[in-house]
Phi, psi and omega in degrees: 000318179297320179297316179298318179296320178297318180295323178296318178296316180298318179295322180294317179296317179299320179297319179295316180298319181294326183280344184285151176288167178299138181278134176189145176235113181237124182251124176271103184278315179201180178298126181068013180233115183226160177224125175253139180235120179230163178217136177243131175230125173236119180246130184239151166240127185228135180233109186246136179297131181059028180264357178285162181304332180281354176078003181236320183280162174288139175286154175229089192246131174237127186200167175271112181289314177215139173223106189234137172253128182243127174236125180204161181166203182243136174269324178193186179302124176064018173232114182232172181214160175216133182220134182214139175250170175205155171217091190271144174057039180287119180091358181291133182065022181075015181258129184246019182259018179301132185289143170261118190219162174277124184260315178234141176198100181210157176247141180242128175252116183258117174274301171217174181303326184277352182214105178229150183237123174256137180227126177139211178271111194233145174296127186295128182278083184243305183215159177298328181299319181269349179269005175283146173277142180300332180296321187259017179297149174265306172293168183298324179212184181288169174273073191294333182283351184245346180262108189231123173241153181302130178305136180083000182256004184201168171229110188043053175071012177250157176211156180275131179175201181234135182230134171259136179206166179174175177233152179212175178054050179058042178067019175281327183245136176221154181214156172217129178220121186230154173242124188228172180296311185071195181287130181225117174062031177279133178288123188254343182245124181230157181272186184296335179271359180090005179276148179293132179280126181238155179273187183297334179273000178085013179262147176301135182283343180207121176233153181284151170050059184297335180261008175058048174288145177282165175264146177238131179215150181199160179213132175239150185213141176235124179269107179291318175227141175072200185233113178235065188232013181297153178297313173256108181294157177250147173279332179219132185254351192052051192287147172253350176220151184298141172234117179225128182214159174230152182205166178209153181209170179213161177215120183230131176227123181282133174053042187259346185225167182289136169258305181218137180282164177278152173251134181239151174272186184295339179264011178068025171275139181284118179259343175213118185291148174280160178227154178246163178218180184281163170241130186223141178213147177228151174220154173211145185205165173226143180225139178217132175227104189239114176292141180231105182070203182268126177060035175223146175202149177252132183234134179222134169230135175218139183214156177236136181228139176224131184230137168231099184248035174074215186233161175234163171259134172234152185238136175281173182297332180275003177093351178289147185248160174213152180261123181231167177299147180302149183299331182269359180278136179151194179230150183218158177227131178241146173221145178212120184231136177217153176224111182266127171241105185061245183257005182246137181215114169284142182227139177228136179231142175222119180239136179226133178229130177246109183282149174292333176279143179299144176054045181226045182257164180220135169230120185232116179245130181224131176226138182198189180221138179251142175241109185269092182288315179220057185051229180278352180286328179210119182210161173230132180233144176226140187211138172247133183231149172228128186228134172245138178224141179105232175274107188295338177288335184248335185295146177267155179288132170261117188254148179206151173236129182227137173231146186221138171249130181241137173227127179226124180212000000 
């Protein structure tokens, strides 16, 4: 009886949520001046194999995955802004020190649709996978094992800079091209204990970007069907007409990563200088969201990633060192497939990464089901994942079950 009563309450709440209008708060301050206030909450329960403190039992973790305040609007004609905060993984593992920080902060000057300028802290224009907004994801989370930026060159995939973007050909073609700070003064050479290697004068023997070159990144996209030109792409549109697009992107940073480490004598004098090299990445992808009949749609995302992020130092147990390809260097393939029938959607993801360094591969398989109570405004997702890392022939599967409740208003 108690179970039946709980189910009745759950059905009643779901009915109310479905019947409610879309949530939004828009304040008209003056003519051509508006302010929108939104909030995103994602709460997760995660159970990971051998994730408990004893290293053997399954973890039982409840935490806030994302808590975001969004402020955006218009300052005047053709001048708009976007500001967003975040507090990610708050309470995960019993830790309550997760930082509350500004994630996005930029102003947009629009000349025409084909030419707009963004200035500030901006999401890096590399691939559709990283340009999706967390609010509109289809899978439970991002393809984190395949989206790789040079350490110290970004803050949650954002960087400070200037970006040109626009649409043309009746919104069939879109582009983003930006100049950003990139990696600046990052210590690149560390010893076996993880400490920064310094010379006799106490200076780091190797730092990134000594001449302070800017970073260049860009993304171009062509919509074969429909319109796929939003600033924050969606994984699922609840589409009434087909959306099919293809895209490609790049990320280039001059002198941002290690090429060769420095050699020091016993007195810590540099006898052979270290050198830096460029960091380069390319992406290509296809996206399709095709409605099938009434309240049904098929969604597909597939992407290719290639990274060359220089070299790293690794140390053997006896302290001897060797120079190997950076951990993030290699190529990867992502897939994400979903089929929505009314408010229920099974989703499957498969990510594969082959590292340039030996025994640095990743295979990540995820399958789950989404319940769209109020589209992206209110949803529940559940996912089971299995991940292998290292030598895939020998590595064991790391298993986890995660469920998430999302509210956006």
